[in-house]
């Protein structure tokens, strides 16, 4: 693993894993290209990222036949082209690693088949999340950079990422157990716990949605969940079994990905995929996960589900009439959704226009606020929909002269615009998925305390103007 910064080249932190390099040589055979020296690799990488010799035309880098659509690069070295190199440049720092390819490099395998790429990306994002908060304080940044080597011993003891949440790891080298005292203790349990056993489980589901209210365009929505666990249990290798339950006739969980600490699962559970239509043979549970938990908080599994309806149905109409525009927004909460929000609001941005100079409106419920920049309307619906489960907003807006400080968008031109919903519903999931506390089995002495919670959160929840052409691709959905 290599990691460095354009402003920290005098001491670029890095970590090499000889075990991984030996495995690469075995897997790649005659196509193997060794990783060059640190200085040679860094120079070649900076050139590839156009941070070095950016004004010089280099045919292997700048030719029109080589257009990179991803953050995977081929870096030139004395021994040949080193591929794949996963790298990205963020806030003046470079994050990079060389993932292992378990096979021949010629012909180059498709990116989706190289599992090391997703593992490497998760690790780099974990490092970025750990480092970024200190980006503006050079002393604090240098301290965190100095701790990275020790943290990577825990995150990647032999080069394979076991925990990509770098923030959760112990920053003190003395706390790291390089070799577990108990031979049965797995490598991912980096420390031991003393005290009353307790397990905290939280199911977080996020729902994405694109609504158009047009006959020739199909609305789309997707729900995906994560089950986060924190198990404070004594012992070197405690066994825990957790079960996810669904209501009767609920859609099954699909695309299930489990944490490496899970010791066994029904193979049919992992084969259920949303890429195929639902049929009678789809896996309907029980969703049982036996595992030996890590010491810190971790995501036990991820899943998706094909739910029949989105939680909030909406219609947005924006019509331009001379110097004014008229807007109408109607929202309806589906009757199957719990009507108890921590927050619920609709944000209506106006791109490529000046500040809002005049606003006349009427809301059936909640309140409407104007942002300080006068380019965004925030409709605060609150913690409940009314008994009718329907709310509406109508208004007329006029604008002043546009300035550089007002938002622009190359997609939202003319009347192409959207309303974006933000909400959180505690103690509720769209799939109905829940953890039965009585189903949690912990094979340790004493009666453990079990705490289970769940929540539904909006993510990229858009309602597009039905009076304008609907964009098929929109940048925030790719974030």
XYZ file of C-alpha atoms in Angstrom:
479
model
C 0.000 0.000 0.000
C 1.223 3.476 -0.862
C -0.280 6.714 0.389
C 1.098 10.199 0.083
C 0.361 13.844 -0.468
C 1.477 16.464 -2.955
C 2.345 18.707 -0.015
C 3.967 15.907 2.025
C 6.438 14.528 -0.490
C 9.298 15.055 1.938
C 7.889 12.226 4.068
C 5.280 10.314 2.050
C 3.920 7.536 4.308
C 3.757 4.114 2.696
C 3.373 0.465 3.582
C 4.512 -2.551 1.578
C 3.333 -6.103 2.157
C 5.959 -8.688 1.077
C 3.395 -11.487 1.539
C 1.093 -9.868 -1.026
C 3.950 -9.212 -3.455
C 4.968 -12.879 -3.219
C 1.376 -13.977 -3.862
C 1.186 -11.615 -6.851
C 4.313 -13.156 -8.338
C 2.779 -16.624 -7.901
C -0.616 -15.689 -9.335
C 0.602 -13.508 -12.227
C 3.323 -15.866 -13.425
C 5.195 -14.592 -16.481
C 2.971 -11.481 -16.650
C 4.070 -10.289 -13.210
C 5.500 -6.751 -12.945
C 7.225 -6.047 -9.602
C 6.414 -2.896 -7.663
C 9.260 -0.395 -8.201
C 11.090 1.467 -5.458
C 9.098 4.016 -3.469
C 10.684 7.045 -5.146
C 10.324 5.618 -8.657
C 6.709 4.611 -8.028
C 5.799 8.028 -6.606
C 7.367 9.876 -9.533
C 5.600 7.664 -12.067
C 2.276 7.991 -10.253
C 2.484 11.792 -10.097
C 3.143 11.833 -13.821
C 0.204 9.508 -14.510
C -2.103 11.735 -12.430
C -0.865 14.792 -14.388
C 0.597 16.330 -11.219
C 4.072 16.148 -12.746
C 4.997 17.234 -16.280
C 1.369 18.259 -16.795
C 2.296 20.690 -19.584
C 4.395 18.106 -21.421
C 2.744 15.767 -23.930
C 3.492 12.144 -23.047
C 2.131 9.746 -25.650
C 1.539 6.837 -23.241
C -0.486 9.158 -21.006
C -2.056 11.856 -23.174
C -2.969 10.089 -26.393
C -6.652 10.290 -27.374
C -6.847 6.500 -27.528
C -6.269 6.298 -23.790
C -9.129 7.931 -21.925
C -9.489 6.870 -18.310
C -13.046 6.580 -17.014
C -12.093 5.299 -13.564
C -9.495 5.804 -10.820
C -7.603 2.693 -11.937
C -4.320 3.463 -13.695
C -1.387 1.780 -15.366
C 1.916 3.171 -14.070
C 5.073 2.903 -16.180
C 8.179 1.482 -14.540
C 11.560 0.089 -15.510
C 10.161 -3.470 -15.449
C 7.026 -2.615 -17.446
C 3.466 -1.377 -16.932
C 2.269 -1.842 -13.341
C -1.498 -2.488 -13.308
C -3.883 -2.041 -11.596
C -2.933 1.005 -9.540
C -5.900 2.432 -7.669
C -5.354 6.151 -7.013
C -7.229 9.403 -6.547
C -6.332 12.967 -5.675
C -8.390 14.664 -2.945
C -7.802 17.994 -1.170
C -4.098 18.112 -2.012
C -3.424 14.514 -0.971
C -2.945 11.381 -3.038
C -4.405 8.090 -1.883
C -3.125 5.053 -3.763
C -2.667 1.315 -3.491
C -1.695 -1.629 -5.708
C -4.385 -4.341 -5.346
C -3.631 -8.021 -5.812
C -4.884 -9.684 -9.013
C -5.374 -13.395 -8.449
C -4.548 -14.551 -11.958
C -2.748 -13.655 -15.153
C -2.586 -9.996 -16.204
C -2.713 -10.730 -19.933
C -5.273 -10.174 -21.190
C -6.265 -7.729 -18.485
C -9.291 -9.021 -16.569
C -12.433 -6.838 -16.330
C -12.311 -4.476 -13.351
C -15.461 -5.966 -11.827
C -13.750 -9.353 -11.521
C -10.807 -8.009 -9.460
C -12.026 -8.243 -5.857
C -8.897 -6.490 -4.589
C -10.053 -3.232 -6.210
C -13.153 -2.905 -4.030
C -11.157 -3.897 -0.948
C -8.436 -1.371 -1.769
C -10.964 1.395 -2.447
C -12.730 0.741 0.865
C -9.400 0.920 2.688
C -8.343 4.158 0.949
C -11.716 5.750 1.736
C -11.256 4.683 5.358
C -7.825 6.346 5.429
C -9.259 9.481 3.818
C -12.055 9.593 6.408
C -9.436 9.294 9.170
C -7.102 11.951 7.765
C -9.477 14.528 6.245
C -10.753 16.214 9.461
C -7.161 17.277 10.231
C -6.452 18.533 6.714
C -6.182 22.241 7.706
C -3.999 21.667 10.776
C -0.525 20.608 9.626
C 0.655 19.527 13.080
C -2.410 17.346 13.667
C -2.185 16.009 10.126
C 1.460 15.040 10.611
C 0.572 13.262 13.870
C -2.161 11.250 12.194
C 0.093 10.415 9.277
C 2.657 9.121 11.754
C 0.041 6.831 13.324
C -1.075 5.354 10.012
C 1.640 2.695 9.882
C 0.578 1.310 13.255
C -3.105 1.452 12.319
C -2.460 -0.454 9.106
C -0.987 -3.324 11.133
C -4.486 -3.755 12.555
C -6.397 -2.950 9.379
C -4.214 -5.147 7.114
C -2.084 -7.482 9.236
C -0.986 -9.494 6.168
C -2.072 -7.167 3.375
C -5.739 -8.180 3.193
C -8.069 -5.466 4.603
C -9.858 -6.814 7.678
C -11.229 -3.491 8.943
C -11.506 -0.450 6.706
C -12.929 1.781 9.444
C -9.569 3.314 10.385
C -11.159 5.690 12.905
C -12.307 2.775 15.054
C -8.805 1.323 15.452
C -6.465 1.892 18.369
C -3.947 4.633 17.608
C -1.510 3.494 20.309
C 1.029 0.906 19.185
C 1.066 -0.606 22.676
C -2.609 -1.562 22.304
C -1.960 -3.656 19.214
C -1.761 -7.385 19.653
C 0.601 -8.499 16.892
C 0.069 -12.142 17.884
C -3.033 -13.125 19.871
C -2.223 -14.685 23.222
C -4.907 -17.315 22.571
C -4.360 -19.362 19.420
C -8.136 -19.521 18.895
C -8.468 -15.731 18.835
C -9.043 -14.523 15.239
C -6.883 -11.736 13.831
C -9.801 -9.296 13.646
C -10.253 -9.296 17.449
C -7.439 -6.850 18.152
C -8.294 -6.341 21.840
C -10.179 -8.102 24.622
C -13.182 -6.853 26.604
C -13.772 -7.098 30.338
C -17.193 -6.390 31.763
C -20.892 -7.165 31.426
C -21.731 -8.628 28.009
C -23.849 -6.428 25.770
C -24.771 -6.351 22.090
C -26.037 -3.326 20.166
C -27.587 -3.851 16.733
C -28.869 -1.132 14.403
C -30.520 -1.714 11.014
C -30.184 1.326 8.772
C -32.100 1.338 5.497
C -31.647 4.048 2.892
C -34.083 4.638 0.058
C -33.158 6.177 -3.289
C -35.924 7.431 -5.532
C -36.451 9.144 -8.884
C -40.022 10.256 -9.585
C -41.087 11.951 -12.834
C -44.926 11.855 -12.923
C -44.781 11.268 -16.691
C -46.434 8.534 -18.727
C -43.404 7.724 -20.865
C -40.872 7.670 -17.998
C -40.895 4.979 -15.315
C -40.335 6.008 -11.701
C -37.559 4.092 -9.963
C -36.696 3.450 -6.342
C -34.316 1.225 -4.433
C -33.827 0.360 -0.795
C -30.553 -0.910 0.618
C -29.743 -1.740 4.211
C -26.823 -2.266 6.562
C -26.825 -4.117 9.886
C -24.324 -2.536 12.258
C -23.205 -4.399 15.389
C -21.159 -3.597 18.474
C -20.497 -6.656 20.610
C -18.842 -6.123 23.992
C -18.232 -9.736 25.007
C -15.471 -11.384 27.006
C -13.412 -14.171 25.522
C -10.917 -14.644 22.728
C -13.407 -16.069 20.222
C -17.008 -15.651 21.440
C -19.738 -17.138 19.241
C -22.773 -15.012 18.445
C -25.779 -15.846 16.264
C -28.081 -13.086 15.037
C -31.236 -13.490 12.953
C -33.003 -10.957 10.732
C -36.768 -11.342 10.486
C -39.349 -10.101 7.981
C -43.128 -9.675 8.278
C -45.373 -12.159 6.486
C -45.516 -11.576 2.702
C -42.703 -8.999 2.866
C -40.315 -8.890 -0.131
C -37.170 -11.002 0.477
C -33.713 -9.603 1.133
C -31.378 -9.786 -1.857
C -27.789 -9.002 -2.866
C -26.662 -9.960 0.647
C -22.973 -9.337 1.418
C -21.645 -10.535 4.775
C -18.699 -9.495 6.920
C -15.690 -11.814 6.902
C -16.270 -12.661 10.580
C -19.442 -14.602 9.662
C -18.543 -18.279 10.044
C -21.260 -19.878 7.880
C -24.419 -18.983 5.917
C -26.850 -20.772 3.647
C -25.388 -20.444 0.107
C -28.914 -19.792 -1.242
C -28.982 -16.610 0.836
C -26.000 -15.188 -1.054
C -27.333 -16.275 -4.456
C -30.541 -14.251 -4.204
C -29.997 -11.267 -6.512
C -32.080 -8.283 -7.584
C -30.743 -8.682 -11.137
C -33.320 -11.434 -11.676
C -37.124 -11.145 -11.338
C -38.596 -12.490 -8.119
C -39.837 -16.061 -8.425
C -40.963 -18.887 -6.162
C -37.461 -20.248 -5.624
C -36.091 -16.999 -4.187
C -34.580 -17.300 -0.691
C -37.074 -16.115 1.947
C -35.078 -16.777 5.086
C -34.482 -17.335 7.860
C -31.580 -14.911 7.639
C -29.293 -16.334 10.301
C -25.715 -15.103 10.807
C -23.338 -16.970 13.157
C -20.154 -14.952 13.700
C -17.169 -14.189 15.911
C -17.417 -10.389 16.343
C -14.523 -7.947 15.988
C -13.669 -5.812 18.994
C -15.132 -2.634 17.509
C -18.289 -1.603 15.719
C -18.731 -3.267 12.314
C -21.318 -3.842 9.567
C -22.453 -7.455 9.805
C -24.111 -7.450 6.382
C -25.533 -5.363 3.560
C -28.633 -6.100 1.504
C -31.156 -4.716 -0.982
C -34.850 -5.429 -1.498
C -37.465 -4.818 -4.185
C -40.110 -2.973 -2.188
C -43.420 -2.354 -4.029
C -43.818 1.392 -3.398
C -41.683 4.368 -2.329
C -42.526 5.844 1.088
C -43.534 9.292 -0.226
C -45.175 9.863 -3.605
C -44.729 13.312 -5.105
C -45.604 15.565 -8.002
C -43.700 18.744 -8.903
C -44.765 21.245 -11.552
C -42.748 24.306 -12.513
C -44.067 26.578 -15.273
C -42.356 29.750 -16.470
C -44.668 32.683 -17.202
C -42.740 35.750 -18.327
C -40.492 36.991 -15.534
C -42.153 34.708 -12.988
C -42.384 30.997 -12.405
C -45.266 29.145 -10.816
C -44.568 26.072 -8.722
C -46.832 23.347 -7.359
C -45.664 20.517 -5.099
C -47.899 17.700 -3.860
C -46.634 15.013 -1.493
C -48.436 11.958 -0.162
C -47.205 9.584 2.521
C -48.066 5.987 1.689
C -50.495 4.489 4.212
C -48.112 1.613 5.015
C -45.400 3.998 6.258
C -45.035 4.923 9.913
C -46.168 8.532 10.293
C -43.543 9.557 12.811
C -40.462 11.387 11.523
C -37.406 12.708 13.273
C -37.354 15.259 10.459
C -38.968 15.656 7.046
C -38.373 18.493 4.614
C -38.467 19.232 0.897
C -35.790 21.448 -0.642
C -36.544 23.287 -3.878
C -33.407 24.756 -5.499
C -33.429 27.240 -8.373
C -30.367 26.896 -10.602
C -28.962 29.282 -13.209
C -31.131 32.144 -11.946
C -30.606 35.178 -9.768
C -31.662 35.554 -6.112
C -35.329 35.227 -5.271
C -36.646 38.798 -5.249
C -40.320 38.110 -4.623
C -42.135 35.082 -3.229
C -45.833 34.473 -2.766
C -46.874 31.054 -1.518
C -49.436 28.923 0.267
C -48.724 25.693 2.158
C -51.371 23.318 3.469
C -49.057 22.050 6.191
C -45.674 22.912 7.732
C -43.713 26.067 7.009
C -41.643 27.453 4.133
C -38.250 29.091 4.655
C -35.973 30.952 2.247
C -32.249 30.214 2.399
C -29.764 32.968 3.189
C -28.477 32.864 -0.412
C -32.081 33.324 -1.626
C -31.733 30.483 -4.110
C -33.362 27.645 -2.165
C -36.823 27.104 -0.663
C -36.933 24.779 2.346
C -40.355 23.333 3.098
C -40.248 21.985 6.652
C -43.022 19.412 6.945
C -42.013 18.407 10.458
C -42.465 15.183 12.367
C -45.886 14.105 11.072
C -48.050 14.304 7.993
C -51.671 15.384 8.614
C -54.462 12.782 8.910
C -55.066 12.963 5.153
C -51.374 12.010 4.661
C -51.223 14.664 1.910
C -49.555 18.092 1.854
C -49.285 20.718 -0.875
C -47.391 23.877 -1.740
C -48.229 26.458 -4.399
C -46.334 29.653 -5.095
C -45.129 32.309 -7.486
C -41.446 33.250 -7.602
C -39.582 36.072 -9.359
C -35.823 36.583 -9.492
C -33.272 39.378 -9.502
C -30.082 39.672 -11.531
C -27.898 36.542 -11.460
C -24.474 36.649 -9.800
C -21.488 34.310 -9.531
C -22.462 33.245 -6.017
C -25.738 31.672 -7.097
C -25.876 27.943 -7.918
C -25.545 26.644 -11.457
C -26.200 23.205 -12.916
C -25.582 21.981 -16.455
C -28.507 19.522 -16.210
C -31.095 21.757 -14.551
C -31.496 24.327 -17.335
C -34.773 25.994 -18.257
C -37.677 24.279 -16.547
C -35.777 21.057 -15.816
C -35.730 21.150 -12.031
C -36.388 18.981 -9.012
C -37.528 18.795 -5.417
C -35.288 16.780 -3.107
C -36.691 15.138 0.019
C -34.808 14.655 3.280
C -36.301 12.528 6.047
C -35.553 10.006 8.786
C -38.076 7.641 10.355
C -36.800 6.048 13.584
C -37.851 2.538 14.638
C -38.973 1.671 11.091
C -37.646 -0.051 7.980
C -39.188 -0.023 4.516
C -38.685 -3.772 4.125
C -40.054 -4.447 7.609
C -36.722 -6.064 8.509
C -36.044 -6.267 12.250
C -33.920 -8.085 14.818
C -35.783 -10.201 17.335
C -33.821 -9.644 20.546
C -34.814 -13.117 21.781
C -33.242 -14.678 18.679
C -29.775 -13.332 19.484
C -27.715 -16.201 20.865
C -24.474 -15.558 22.748
C -22.569 -18.558 24.041
C -20.912 -16.914 27.058
C -21.632 -16.984 30.812
C -24.071 -14.414 32.171
C -27.156 -12.786 30.717
C -26.137 -10.276 28.032
C -27.959 -7.003 27.422
C -29.370 -6.851 23.871
C -30.274 -3.507 22.293
C -31.823 -3.410 18.816
C -32.872 -0.368 16.796
C -33.714 0.459 13.184
C -34.228 3.500 10.973
C -35.171 4.576 7.450
C -33.254 7.463 5.849
C -33.720 9.176 2.490
C -30.813 9.144 0.044
C -30.924 10.899 -3.341
C -34.713 11.203 -3.182
C -35.687 13.308 -6.222
C -39.018 14.448 -7.629
C -38.531 15.976 -11.084
C -40.598 18.695 -12.721
C -43.248 16.888 -14.775
C -43.595 19.905 -17.107
C -40.061 19.551 -18.474
C -37.926 16.824 -20.107
C -36.751 14.259 -17.567
C -32.978 13.743 -17.358
C -31.969 10.090 -17.486
C -28.563 10.569 -15.839
C -27.920 12.988 -12.997
C -24.563 13.547 -11.332
C -25.563 13.293 -7.629
C -26.782 9.750 -8.231
C -23.213 8.741 -9.068
C -21.773 10.055 -5.791
